[in-house]
Coordinates of C-alpha atoms in Angstrom, one line a residue:
Chain A
M419 CA -38.1 39.9 36.1
N420 CA -37.4 37.8 39.2
E421 CA -38.6 34.7 37.4
I422 CA -36.1 35.2 34.6
M423 CA -33.4 35.7 37.2
E424 CA -34.4 32.5 38.9
Y425 CA -34.2 30.4 35.9
L426 CA -30.7 31.9 34.5
P427 CA -28.6 29.1 35.8
F428 CA -30.8 27.2 33.3
I429 CA -31.3 29.3 30.4
I430 CA -27.5 30.1 30.1
P431 CA -25.9 26.5 30.0
I432 CA -28.7 25.6 27.5
I433 CA -27.9 28.5 25.4
I434 CA -24.0 27.7 25.5
V435 CA -24.7 24.0 24.5
E436 CA -27.0 24.9 21.7
L437 CA -24.5 27.2 20.5
V438 CA -21.5 25.1 20.7
L439 CA -23.2 22.3 18.9
M440 CA -24.5 24.5 16.3
V441 CA -21.2 26.0 15.5
A442 CA -19.4 22.9 15.4
A443 CA -22.0 21.5 12.9
L444 CA -21.8 24.6 10.8
V445 CA -17.9 24.9 10.5
H446 CA -17.8 21.2 9.8
L447 CA -20.4 21.1 7.1
L448 CA -19.0 24.3 5.6
K449 CA -15.6 22.8 5.4
Y450 CA -16.3 19.5 4.2
K451 CA -19.4 19.9 2.1
K452 CA -20.0 16.0 1.9
F453 CA -23.4 14.5 3.0
R454 CA -24.8 11.1 3.1
F455 CA -27.9 12.6 1.8
G456 CA -29.4 16.2 1.3
N457 CA -27.3 18.9 0.4
Q458 CA -25.6 21.9 2.1
I459 CA -28.4 24.2 2.1
L460 CA -30.9 21.6 3.8
W461 CA -28.3 20.9 6.5
I462 CA -27.8 24.4 7.2
V463 CA -31.5 24.9 7.8
I464 CA -31.7 21.8 10.0
V465 CA -28.6 22.7 12.1
V466 CA -29.7 26.4 12.7
F467 CA -33.4 25.7 13.1
L468 CA -33.7 22.6 14.8
Q469 CA -31.9 23.3 18.1
I470 CA -29.8 20.5 19.5
I471 CA -31.3 17.9 17.4
G472 CA -30.3 19.2 14.2
P473 CA -26.4 19.0 15.1
I474 CA -26.7 15.4 16.4
L475 CA -28.7 14.4 13.2
Y476 CA -25.9 16.0 11.1
F477 CA -22.9 14.5 13.1
T478 CA -24.7 11.1 13.3
I479 CA -26.4 10.5 10.2
G480 CA -25.8 13.3 7.7
R481 CA -22.1 13.8 7.4
G482 CA -20.4 12.0 4.7
D483 CA -17.5 9.6 5.4
E484 CA -14.0 11.2 5.5
Chain B
M1296 CA 16.5 -21.4 -0.5
M1297 CA 13.5 -21.2 1.8
A1298 CA 9.9 -20.7 0.5
V1299 CA 8.4 -17.7 2.7
L1300 CA 5.0 -18.5 1.0
E1301 CA 3.9 -22.0 0.1
L1302 CA 0.4 -22.7 -1.5
K1303 CA -0.6 -26.4 -1.8
N1304 CA -3.7 -27.9 -3.5
L1305 CA -5.7 -24.8 -2.7
E1306 CA -9.6 -24.7 -3.6
K1307 CA -12.1 -22.2 -3.0
S1308 CA -15.9 -21.8 -4.1
F1309 CA -18.5 -19.4 -3.8
G1310 CA -21.5 -21.2 -4.1
K1311 CA -21.4 -22.9 -7.2
L1312 CA -18.8 -20.8 -8.8
E1313 CA -15.4 -22.4 -8.6
V1314 CA -12.9 -19.9 -8.3
I1315 CA -9.8 -21.5 -7.3
K1316 CA -9.2 -25.2 -8.5
D1317 CA -6.2 -26.9 -7.4
L1318 CA -3.6 -23.9 -6.8
S1319 CA 0.1 -24.5 -5.6
F1320 CA 2.9 -22.4 -5.8
A1321 CA 5.9 -21.4 -3.7
V1322 CA 7.6 -18.0 -3.4
E1323 CA 11.1 -17.8 -2.5
E1324 CA 13.0 -15.3 0.0
H1325 CA 13.9 -12.2 -1.6
S1326 CA 12.3 -12.5 -5.0
V1327 CA 9.3 -10.6 -6.5
F1328 CA 6.5 -12.7 -7.7
G1329 CA 4.2 -11.5 -9.9
F1330 CA 0.8 -13.1 -9.8
I1331 CA -1.0 -12.4 -13.0
G1332 CA -4.4 -13.3 -14.1
K1333 CA -7.4 -11.8 -16.0
N1334 CA -9.8 -9.6 -13.7
G1335 CA -11.9 -12.2 -11.7
A1336 CA -9.4 -14.9 -11.8
G1337 CA -9.3 -15.2 -8.2
K1338 CA -6.2 -13.4 -7.4
T1339 CA -7.8 -11.2 -4.6
T1340 CA -9.4 -14.4 -3.4
T1341 CA -5.9 -16.2 -3.1
M1342 CA -4.4 -13.2 -1.3
K1343 CA -7.3 -13.0 1.2
M1344 CA -6.8 -16.6 2.0
I1345 CA -3.1 -16.2 2.5
L1346 CA -4.1 -13.3 5.0
G1347 CA -6.9 -15.8 6.8
F1348 CA -9.6 -13.5 5.5
L1349 CA -11.3 -16.1 3.7
Q1350 CA -11.4 -20.1 4.5
P1351 CA -10.1 -22.2 1.7
D1352 CA -12.3 -25.2 0.9
A1353 CA -9.6 -27.3 0.8
G1354 CA -5.6 -27.1 0.7
E1355 CA -3.0 -25.6 2.8
I1356 CA -1.2 -22.1 3.1
Y1357 CA 2.3 -21.9 4.7
V1358 CA 3.9 -18.7 5.6
N1359 CA 7.3 -18.6 6.9
G1360 CA 6.7 -22.3 7.5
E1361 CA 3.8 -21.8 9.8
R1362 CA 0.3 -22.8 8.7
V1363 CA -2.1 -19.9 8.1
A1364 CA -5.4 -20.7 10.1
Y1365 CA -8.7 -18.9 9.1
G1366 CA -10.0 -16.2 11.2
N1367 CA -7.3 -15.5 13.8
S1368 CA -4.2 -15.8 11.8
K1369 CA -0.9 -15.5 13.7
T1370 CA 1.2 -15.5 10.4
N1371 CA 0.2 -12.4 9.7
R1372 CA 2.9 -11.0 11.8
Y1373 CA 5.3 -12.0 9.0
I1374 CA 3.1 -10.0 6.3
G1375 CA 2.6 -6.6 5.2
Y1376 CA -0.5 -6.2 3.3
L1377 CA -1.5 -3.7 0.9
P1378 CA -5.1 -3.9 -0.4
D1379 CA -6.1 -3.1 -4.0
V1380 CA -8.0 0.0 -2.4
P1381 CA -6.3 0.6 1.2
E1382 CA -8.7 2.7 3.3
F1383 CA -7.5 4.5 6.6
Y1384 CA -9.0 6.5 9.3
G1385 CA -9.9 9.8 7.7
Y1386 CA -9.4 11.7 10.7
M1387 CA -5.7 10.8 11.5
S1388 CA -2.4 12.3 9.9
P1389 CA -0.2 9.6 7.9
K1390 CA 2.1 10.0 11.1
E1391 CA -0.6 9.2 13.6
Y1392 CA -1.9 6.1 11.5
L1393 CA 1.5 4.8 11.3
R1394 CA 2.1 5.2 15.3
L1395 CA -1.3 3.2 15.5
C1396 CA 0.2 0.5 13.3
G1397 CA 3.3 0.5 15.4
E1398 CA 1.4 0.1 18.5
I1399 CA -0.6 -2.7 17.2
T1400 CA 2.2 -4.6 16.0
G1401 CA 4.2 -3.9 19.5
L1402 CA 7.1 -2.2 18.2
P1403 CA 8.8 0.0 20.5
K1404 CA 8.0 3.8 20.3
E1405 CA 11.5 4.9 19.2
V1406 CA 11.5 2.2 16.3
T1407 CA 8.0 3.1 15.0
Q1408 CA 9.0 6.8 15.0
A1409 CA 12.4 6.2 13.3
R1410 CA 10.9 3.7 10.7
S1411 CA 7.7 6.1 10.1
K1412 CA 10.1 8.7 9.2
E1413 CA 12.2 6.8 6.9
L1414 CA 9.1 5.3 5.1
L1415 CA 7.0 8.5 5.0
S1416 CA 9.8 10.0 3.1
M1417 CA 10.7 7.0 0.9
V1418 CA 6.9 7.1 -0.2
G1419 CA 7.2 10.8 -0.6
L1420 CA 4.7 12.0 2.2
E1421 CA 7.2 13.2 4.9
N1422 CA 5.8 16.7 4.8
T1423 CA 2.1 15.8 4.6
N1424 CA 0.8 16.6 7.8
R1425 CA -2.9 17.2 7.2
R1426 CA -5.4 14.4 7.6
I1427 CA -5.7 11.5 5.4
R1428 CA -9.4 12.3 4.4
G1429 CA -8.3 14.6 1.7
F1430 CA -5.9 12.2 0.1
S1431 CA -5.9 11.2 -3.4
R1432 CA -5.9 7.6 -4.5
G1433 CA -2.1 7.7 -5.3
M1434 CA -1.3 9.1 -1.7
K1435 CA -3.5 6.4 0.1
Q1436 CA -1.6 3.7 -2.2
R1437 CA 1.5 5.4 -1.1
L1438 CA 0.7 5.5 2.5
G1439 CA -0.7 1.7 2.0
I1440 CA 3.0 0.8 1.2
A1441 CA 4.3 2.6 4.0
Q1442 CA 2.2 1.0 6.6
A1443 CA 2.7 -2.5 5.1
L1444 CA 6.4 -2.2 5.4
L1445 CA 6.3 -0.7 8.8
N1446 CA 6.9 -4.0 10.8
E1447 CA 9.6 -5.2 8.3
P1448 CA 7.6 -7.8 7.1
R1449 CA 9.0 -11.1 5.7
L1450 CA 6.4 -11.0 2.9
L1451 CA 4.9 -8.1 1.1
I1452 CA 1.8 -8.8 -0.4
C1453 CA 0.3 -6.2 -2.8
D1454 CA -3.2 -6.5 -4.6
E1455 CA -3.2 -5.0 -7.8
P1456 CA -1.2 -2.2 -6.4
T1457 CA -1.0 0.0 -9.6
S1458 CA -4.2 -0.7 -11.3
A1459 CA -6.3 2.0 -10.1
L1460 CA -3.6 4.8 -10.7
D1461 CA -2.9 7.1 -13.7
P1462 CA 0.5 6.6 -15.2
I1463 CA 2.4 9.1 -13.0
G1464 CA 1.0 7.3 -9.9
R1465 CA 2.1 3.8 -11.4
K1466 CA 5.6 4.7 -12.2
E1467 CA 5.8 6.1 -8.3
I1468 CA 4.4 3.0 -7.0
L1469 CA 6.8 0.7 -9.1
D1470 CA 9.7 2.8 -8.2
I1471 CA 8.6 2.3 -4.5
L1472 CA 8.5 -1.3 -5.0
S1473 CA 11.5 -1.4 -6.6
I1474 CA 13.3 0.0 -3.4
A1475 CA 11.3 -2.5 -1.1
R1476 CA 12.4 -5.4 -3.1
E1477 CA 15.8 -4.7 -1.3
R1478 CA 14.4 -5.5 2.2
T1479 CA 11.6 -8.0 1.6
T1480 CA 10.1 -10.6 -0.5
I1481 CA 7.2 -9.4 -2.6
V1482 CA 4.2 -10.9 -4.0
F1483 CA 1.9 -8.7 -6.1
S1484 CA -0.8 -9.3 -8.3
T1485 CA -1.7 -7.4 -11.5
H1486 CA -3.1 -7.9 -15.0
I1487 CA -0.9 -5.1 -16.3
L1488 CA 1.9 -7.2 -17.9
S1489 CA 4.4 -4.3 -18.6
D1490 CA 4.5 -3.8 -14.4
V1491 CA 5.4 -7.5 -14.1
E1492 CA 8.3 -7.1 -16.8
R1493 CA 9.8 -4.2 -14.8
I1494 CA 10.2 -5.4 -11.3
A1495 CA 9.2 -9.3 -11.0
D1496 CA 11.8 -11.9 -10.9
N1497 CA 9.2 -14.9 -10.9
I1498 CA 5.8 -15.1 -12.3
G1499 CA 2.7 -17.2 -11.8
V1500 CA -0.2 -17.0 -14.2
I1501 CA -3.5 -18.0 -13.0
N1502 CA -6.2 -18.9 -15.6
D1503 CA -9.5 -20.6 -14.6
G1504 CA -8.5 -21.3 -11.0
K1505 CA -5.2 -23.0 -11.7
L1506 CA -1.6 -22.0 -12.2
V1507 CA -1.2 -22.4 -15.9
L1508 CA 2.3 -21.2 -16.1
E1509 CA 4.8 -20.6 -13.5
G1510 CA 9.0 -19.6 -13.4
P1511 CA 11.6 -16.8 -14.0
V1512 CA 10.2 -14.2 -16.2
Q1513 CA 13.3 -14.5 -18.5
N1514 CA 12.8 -18.1 -19.1
I1515 CA 9.2 -18.0 -19.5
K1516 CA 9.7 -15.4 -22.2
N1517 CA 12.3 -17.6 -23.9
M1518 CA 10.7 -21.1 -23.3
K1519 CA 7.2 -20.8 -24.6
R1520 CA 8.3 -18.1 -27.3
K1521 CA 6.9 -18.2 -30.9
D1522 CA 9.4 -15.8 -32.7
T1523 CA 8.1 -13.2 -35.2
I1524 CA 10.0 -12.0 -38.0
Q1525 CA 8.6 -8.7 -39.5
I1526 CA 9.2 -7.9 -43.4
V1527 CA 8.3 -4.8 -45.0
L1528 CA 8.9 -4.8 -48.9
S1529 CA 9.8 -1.9 -50.8
N1530 CA 7.3 -2.8 -53.3
Q1531 CA 4.3 -3.8 -52.0
E1532 CA 2.8 -5.6 -55.0
M1533 CA 5.1 -8.6 -54.5
N1534 CA 3.5 -9.0 -50.7
T1535 CA 1.1 -11.7 -52.0
E1536 CA 3.6 -13.6 -53.9
L1537 CA 5.9 -13.8 -51.1
M1538 CA 3.4 -15.0 -48.8
S1539 CA 2.7 -18.0 -50.9
R1540 CA 6.3 -18.9 -50.9
I1541 CA 6.9 -18.3 -47.1
N1542 CA 3.9 -20.5 -46.2
E1543 CA 5.5 -23.2 -48.2
L1544 CA 8.3 -23.3 -45.9
P1545 CA 8.1 -26.3 -43.3
F1546 CA 9.3 -24.5 -40.3
V1547 CA 7.0 -21.6 -40.5
L1548 CA 3.9 -21.7 -38.0
E1549 CA 1.9 -18.9 -39.6
G1550 CA 2.5 -16.0 -42.2
A1551 CA 0.2 -13.2 -42.2
L1552 CA -0.1 -10.2 -44.3
E1553 CA -0.8 -7.3 -41.9
K1554 CA -0.8 -3.3 -42.4
D1555 CA 2.7 -3.2 -41.0
G1556 CA 4.1 -5.7 -43.3
I1557 CA 4.3 -9.4 -43.2
L1558 CA 4.4 -11.2 -39.9
I1559 CA 6.1 -14.6 -39.8
K1560 CA 5.7 -16.8 -36.6
L1561 CA 8.3 -19.5 -36.3
T1562 CA 10.0 -21.4 -33.6
N1563 CA 13.6 -20.2 -33.9
A1564 CA 14.2 -17.1 -35.5
E1565 CA 17.8 -17.2 -35.4
K1566 CA 18.1 -20.4 -37.1
F1567 CA 15.6 -20.4 -39.8
G1568 CA 15.9 -16.8 -40.5
K1569 CA 18.8 -17.3 -42.9
E1570 CA 16.6 -19.3 -45.1
I1571 CA 14.0 -16.5 -45.2
M1572 CA 16.9 -14.3 -46.2
S1573 CA 18.3 -16.5 -48.9
L1574 CA 14.7 -17.0 -50.1
L1575 CA 14.5 -13.1 -50.4
V1576 CA 18.0 -13.0 -52.2
R1577 CA 17.2 -15.9 -54.7
E1578 CA 13.9 -14.3 -55.7
D1579 CA 15.7 -10.9 -55.8
I1580 CA 12.8 -9.2 -53.6
P1581 CA 13.5 -5.8 -52.3
V1582 CA 13.2 -5.4 -48.6
L1583 CA 12.7 -2.5 -46.9
R1584 CA 12.8 -3.8 -43.6
Y1585 CA 13.7 -7.2 -41.9
E1586 CA 13.2 -7.3 -38.2
I1587 CA 13.2 -10.2 -35.4
L1588 CA 10.4 -9.1 -33.1
E1589 CA 11.3 -9.4 -29.0
P1590 CA 9.2 -11.7 -27.7
S1591 CA 7.1 -9.9 -25.0
L1592 CA 5.3 -11.4 -21.8
E1593 CA 2.0 -10.2 -23.4
N1594 CA 2.4 -12.7 -26.3
V1595 CA 2.9 -15.5 -23.9
F1596 CA 0.2 -14.5 -21.7
L1597 CA -2.6 -14.2 -24.5
E1598 CA -1.1 -17.6 -25.7
V1599 CA -1.7 -19.4 -22.4
V1600 CA -4.7 -17.5 -21.1
G1601 CA -6.1 -17.2 -24.7
Chain C
M1037 CA -2.5 -6.5 25.5
K1038 CA -0.4 -4.0 23.8
G1039 CA -2.8 -4.4 20.7
Y1040 CA -5.9 -4.1 23.0
L1041 CA -4.7 -0.9 24.6
A1042 CA -3.5 0.7 21.2
F1043 CA -6.8 0.1 19.5
T1044 CA -8.9 1.2 22.5
K1045 CA -6.9 4.4 22.4
K1046 CA -7.7 4.6 18.7
E1047 CA -11.4 4.4 19.6
F1048 CA -11.1 7.2 21.9
V1049 CA -9.4 9.5 19.5
E1050 CA -12.3 8.4 17.1
Q1051 CA -14.8 9.3 19.4
I1052 CA -13.4 12.7 19.8
R1053 CA -12.5 13.3 16.4
T1054 CA -15.9 12.5 14.9
Y1055 CA -17.6 14.5 17.5
R1056 CA -19.2 11.4 19.5
L1057 CA -17.8 12.6 22.7
L1058 CA -19.1 16.1 22.3
I1059 CA -22.6 15.1 21.2
C1060 CA -22.8 12.5 24.0
L1061 CA -21.7 14.9 26.8
S1062 CA -23.7 17.8 25.5
V1063 CA -27.1 15.8 25.2
F1064 CA -26.6 14.1 28.5
F1065 CA -25.9 17.5 30.2
L1066 CA -28.8 18.7 28.8
F1067 CA -30.9 16.0 29.9
G1068 CA -29.3 16.4 33.5
L1069 CA -30.2 20.2 33.5
M1070 CA -33.8 20.0 31.7
S1071 CA -35.0 17.2 33.9
P1072 CA -35.6 19.5 37.2
L1073 CA -36.5 22.5 35.3
L1074 CA -39.4 20.6 33.4
A1075 CA -40.5 19.2 36.7
K1076 CA -40.7 22.8 38.3
L1077 CA -42.1 24.3 34.8
L1078 CA -45.0 21.7 34.1
P1079 CA -47.3 22.4 37.1
E1080 CA -46.8 26.4 36.5
I1081 CA -47.7 25.8 33.0
L1082 CA -50.7 23.7 33.6
S1083 CA -52.1 25.9 35.9
G1084 CA -51.6 28.8 34.0
M1085 CA -53.6 27.5 31.4
D1086 CA -57.2 28.5 31.0
L1087 CA -59.4 25.7 31.4
Q1088 CA -62.6 27.3 31.2
G1089 CA -63.4 27.5 34.8
M1090 CA -62.4 24.1 35.7
V1091 CA -59.8 24.0 38.5
L1092 CA -56.8 21.4 38.4
A1093 CA -55.4 20.5 41.9
I1094 CA -51.8 20.3 41.0
P1095 CA -49.5 19.4 43.5
E1096 CA -46.3 21.5 44.2
A1097 CA -43.5 19.5 42.2
T1098 CA -41.0 17.5 44.4
A1099 CA -37.6 16.0 43.7
M1100 CA -39.5 12.7 42.9
D1101 CA -40.7 14.7 39.6
A1102 CA -37.4 15.9 38.7
Y1103 CA -36.0 12.2 38.9
A1104 CA -39.1 10.9 36.9
Q1105 CA -38.4 13.2 34.1
F1106 CA -34.6 12.3 34.3
F1107 CA -35.3 8.6 33.8
K1108 CA -37.7 9.3 31.2
N1109 CA -35.4 11.5 29.4
I1110 CA -32.6 9.0 29.4
T1111 CA -34.4 5.8 28.8
Q1112 CA -36.2 7.4 25.8
M1113 CA -34.2 10.1 24.1
G1114 CA -31.1 9.1 25.9
I1115 CA -31.1 5.5 24.3
I1116 CA -32.1 7.0 20.6
V1117 CA -28.8 9.3 20.9
I1118 CA -27.0 6.2 22.2
L1119 CA -28.2 4.3 18.9
L1120 CA -27.5 7.0 16.6
V1121 CA -23.9 7.6 18.0
F1122 CA -22.8 3.8 18.1
G1123 CA -25.2 2.2 15.5
G1124 CA -22.3 1.8 12.9
V1125 CA -19.7 0.9 15.3
I1126 CA -18.5 -2.3 13.5
S1127 CA -20.5 -2.0 10.2
N1128 CA -18.9 1.4 9.2
E1129 CA -15.3 -0.1 9.4
L1130 CA -16.3 -3.3 7.5
T1131 CA -18.1 -1.6 4.8
K1132 CA -15.2 1.0 4.3
G1133 CA -12.4 -1.7 4.8
T1134 CA -10.4 0.1 7.5
L1135 CA -10.3 -2.7 9.5
I1136 CA -8.4 -4.7 6.5
N1137 CA -5.0 -3.2 7.3
I1138 CA -5.2 -3.6 11.1
L1139 CA -6.2 -7.2 11.0
A1140 CA -3.6 -7.9 8.4
K1141 CA -1.2 -6.9 11.0
G1142 CA -2.0 -9.7 13.3
L1143 CA -4.4 -7.9 15.7
G1144 CA -6.8 -10.3 17.0
R1145 CA -10.6 -10.0 15.9
H1146 CA -11.4 -10.8 19.5
T1147 CA -9.4 -7.7 20.3
V1148 CA -11.3 -5.5 18.0
I1149 CA -14.7 -6.3 19.7
L1150 CA -13.4 -5.8 23.3
A1151 CA -11.6 -2.4 22.6
K1152 CA -14.6 -1.2 20.9
Y1153 CA -16.9 -2.4 23.7
T1154 CA -14.6 -0.8 26.2
A1155 CA -14.4 2.5 24.6
M1156 CA -18.1 2.6 24.1
L1157 CA -18.6 1.9 27.8
V1158 CA -16.3 4.3 29.0
L1159 CA -18.3 7.0 26.9
W1160 CA -21.5 5.8 28.4
T1161 CA -20.2 5.8 31.7
L1162 CA -19.0 9.4 31.5
A1163 CA -22.1 10.6 30.0
L1164 CA -24.3 9.0 32.4
A1165 CA -22.4 10.3 35.5
F1166 CA -22.3 13.5 33.9
A1167 CA -25.9 13.8 33.6
S1168 CA -26.5 12.4 36.9
L1169 CA -24.1 15.1 38.9
V1170 CA -25.8 17.6 36.8
N1171 CA -29.2 16.4 37.7
H1172 CA -28.9 16.0 41.1
G1173 CA -27.0 19.2 41.5
Y1174 CA -29.8 21.1 39.9
T1175 CA -32.6 18.9 41.8
M1176 CA -30.7 19.9 45.3
Y1177 CA -30.8 23.4 44.1
M1178 CA -34.8 23.5 43.3
F1179 CA -36.1 20.9 45.6
D1180 CA -35.7 19.1 48.9
T1181 CA -33.8 15.8 48.0
S1182 CA -33.9 14.4 51.7
D1183 CA -36.4 11.8 51.0
I1184 CA -34.5 10.0 48.0
S1185 CA -33.5 6.6 48.7
N1186 CA -31.3 4.0 46.9
L1187 CA -30.1 6.5 44.4
L1188 CA -26.8 5.3 43.6
F1189 CA -28.4 1.9 43.0
S1190 CA -31.0 3.0 40.8
L1191 CA -28.4 4.8 38.7
F1192 CA -26.5 1.6 38.5
C1193 CA -29.4 -0.3 37.1
L1194 CA -29.7 2.4 34.5
W1195 CA -25.9 2.1 33.8
L1196 CA -26.1 -1.7 33.6
F1197 CA -29.0 -1.4 31.1
G1198 CA -26.9 0.9 28.9
A1199 CA -24.0 -1.2 29.0
F1200 CA -26.4 -4.1 28.0
L1201 CA -27.7 -2.1 24.9
L1202 CA -24.2 -1.5 23.8
S1203 CA -23.3 -5.0 23.8
L1204 CA -26.5 -5.5 21.8
I1205 CA -25.5 -2.9 19.3
I1206 CA -22.3 -4.7 19.0
L1207 CA -23.8 -8.2 18.3
S1208 CA -26.1 -6.6 15.7
S1209 CA -23.4 -4.8 14.1
V1210 CA -21.7 -7.9 13.7
L1211 CA -24.8 -10.2 12.6
T1212 CA -26.0 -7.7 9.7
G1213 CA -24.5 -5.8 6.9
G1214 CA -24.7 -2.1 5.7
N1215 CA -24.4 0.9 7.6
F1216 CA -27.7 0.9 9.5
G1217 CA -27.9 -2.8 9.8
G1218 CA -26.9 -3.0 13.3
L1219 CA -29.1 0.1 14.4
I1220 CA -32.3 -1.6 13.0
L1221 CA -31.7 -5.2 14.3
T1222 CA -31.1 -3.4 17.9
V1223 CA -34.2 -1.5 17.7
V1224 CA -36.1 -4.8 16.6
V1225 CA -34.7 -6.6 19.5
L1226 CA -35.3 -3.9 21.8
G1227 CA -38.9 -3.9 20.6
G1228 CA -39.3 -7.7 21.4
L1229 CA -37.9 -6.9 24.9
L1230 CA -40.7 -4.1 25.4
I1231 CA -43.3 -6.6 24.3
L1232 CA -42.0 -9.5 26.4
D1233 CA -42.3 -6.8 29.4
L1234 CA -45.9 -6.9 29.1
F1235 CA -46.1 -10.4 30.6
P1236 CA -45.7 -9.8 34.3
K1237 CA -44.2 -13.3 34.9
L1238 CA -41.2 -12.4 32.4
E1239 CA -40.6 -9.3 33.8
K1240 CA -37.6 -10.0 35.9
V1241 CA -35.6 -12.0 33.4
N1242 CA -35.9 -9.1 31.1
P1243 CA -33.2 -6.2 30.9
I1244 CA -36.2 -3.9 30.4
Y1245 CA -36.7 -4.4 34.2
L1246 CA -33.4 -2.1 35.2
S1247 CA -34.9 0.7 32.7
S1248 CA -38.3 1.0 33.8
H1249 CA -38.4 0.8 37.5
N1250 CA -35.6 3.4 38.4
L1251 CA -38.1 5.7 40.6
E1252 CA -39.6 3.0 42.4
F1253 CA -36.2 2.6 44.0
L1254 CA -35.8 6.3 44.6
T1255 CA -39.5 6.2 46.6
G1256 CA -38.6 3.0 48.4
A1257 CA -41.4 1.1 46.7
L1258 CA -38.8 -1.4 45.7
M1259 CA -35.5 -2.4 47.4
P1260 CA -32.1 -3.4 45.6
A1261 CA -33.1 -7.0 46.6
D1262 CA -35.9 -7.1 44.4
A1263 CA -33.7 -6.4 41.3
L1264 CA -31.3 -9.2 42.2
L1265 CA -32.7 -11.4 39.4
P1266 CA -32.9 -8.9 36.5
V1267 CA -29.3 -7.8 37.5
L1268 CA -27.9 -11.0 37.1
V1269 CA -30.0 -11.9 33.9
T1270 CA -28.6 -8.8 32.3
I1271 CA -24.9 -9.3 33.2
A1272 CA -25.3 -12.9 31.9
L1273 CA -27.0 -11.5 28.7
L1274 CA -24.2 -8.8 28.1
I1275 CA -21.5 -11.5 28.5
G1276 CA -23.3 -13.8 26.3
N1277 CA -23.8 -10.9 23.5
I1278 CA -20.1 -10.2 23.5
L1279 CA -18.9 -13.7 23.4
V1280 CA -21.1 -14.6 20.6
S1281 CA -20.0 -11.6 18.7
I1282 CA -16.5 -12.4 19.4
S1283 CA -17.0 -15.9 17.6
L1284 CA -19.4 -14.8 14.9
F1285 CA -16.6 -12.0 13.8
N1286 CA -14.0 -14.6 14.1
H1287 CA -15.9 -16.5 11.3
K1288 CA -16.7 -13.3 9.2
K1289 CA -15.5 -13.3 5.8
L1290 CA -13.7 -9.9 5.0

């Protein structure tokens, strides 16, 4: 238990950032539904299961043009 | 009258393909110039050279008396440009986009604001506050006109402003251009001749890299004209006989039997028409309809470009 | 000048609304946070492993280990993120045609390049500063940081390397067409520089130096004076990249 307490200052921010990125990407991809490649289901899987890297990939190369 | 735009002996090739060969024309202030040509005739190439986006192989371009330099053209401050498919930053709203345009051209804030409001209502986007990313083709075209007119340009250049649009969108754009002609000189390219007839004062027809025809729309319609007389007989059996008689007449250029009657091409319908009528009376041929067809720009165009 | 400010502002708006700012700041925040954490955890994980009786003598982690992780993260993952975020900085606008309206308004082409570079540089500076602050804070919380020297200079080297990389992205983006052309060319050039780095004689005229010796400044093995040549070479290359980009862009067909 003490161990976990010691690492809380690390774990909480990491979880917050992960969630922020995931939610931002999910909201965006559910709203616009346009992709340079792949489809919506594929990107939902990537964004939800590939922590941090998934949303980054979505925003940088997966997202369709405006 | 001063020429806002002047092209002198322009030439441009892409590799071995000579797109523009010796193109010259001038556009006078407060006129609407229709730049007509088939697809691929070099209209867009010419416009891009006027904007300094492409380098001519030879020749000179003057905007408002200043020579256009390739790459970094100062003369663009006199120009408003509407590309054939205008593209915007999808994450901005129309208002934000016009604000950016105003800042780039160095307009004072209040002026940009006032003009944006006026222009957006002119193009019918005054209540559209969402971002540009969801706009239709026609909406983008209308915003394109608004951004092109923002800095009150001396010269508005529109590249095929109507060709990608449906009939309603086309009418909207032509109406907007008719309003814009009150404030500026307009050069627009097109291959849709009815659009030219609606709003242009002068036209230039480009074919094979050269201007093959230039002048006021009205003069061109009359000058080059071959009149056409259409005759429909009540007794269809007499068609062939009449045809042979008509083709004997010296002033007739061509007589042809078409499904909507006999079409006679001749140089002056009013003068020689009487002779055709007297022929009909003399031979006692009953006529259902006799009509002098209006000359259309399309006929002229097909004739010179043909 | 007005045009430059306006276009730079547009770039900032773009960074925010296309989520580039969010991505850069969150990723670099995580780098700052995870580096000391990894340094702390790695020995514990290793000692916890059952190595069939073998005993590993693993020294206790120090602040240097945290910084070693930090530099490794930034120069590997960090650079990949920068490439992904900025790879299409000019080619995107060229392939889409969004620059046409803007240039037809008489905005100088050099202004476009300079404004874009400014905005990229500001974002890189923010992200690196953020990561450095977080990293240093957590490192102080976990370890003793009293024997760290030349920290600011070492970070400056990393920053300068990033600034050089951004100028390289701009040049590659102007040189090539297509959406990913700039990205690919930048990676190729970076690969070339890494190969050149294998030759010790060329080491000091290579910007890679600024991203591969950061820890040695902290331990005191290298002093700022040692990096004078690489710093000057990198600044010269960076300015050269921007100037060549401007001149090429001025003559680009649109």
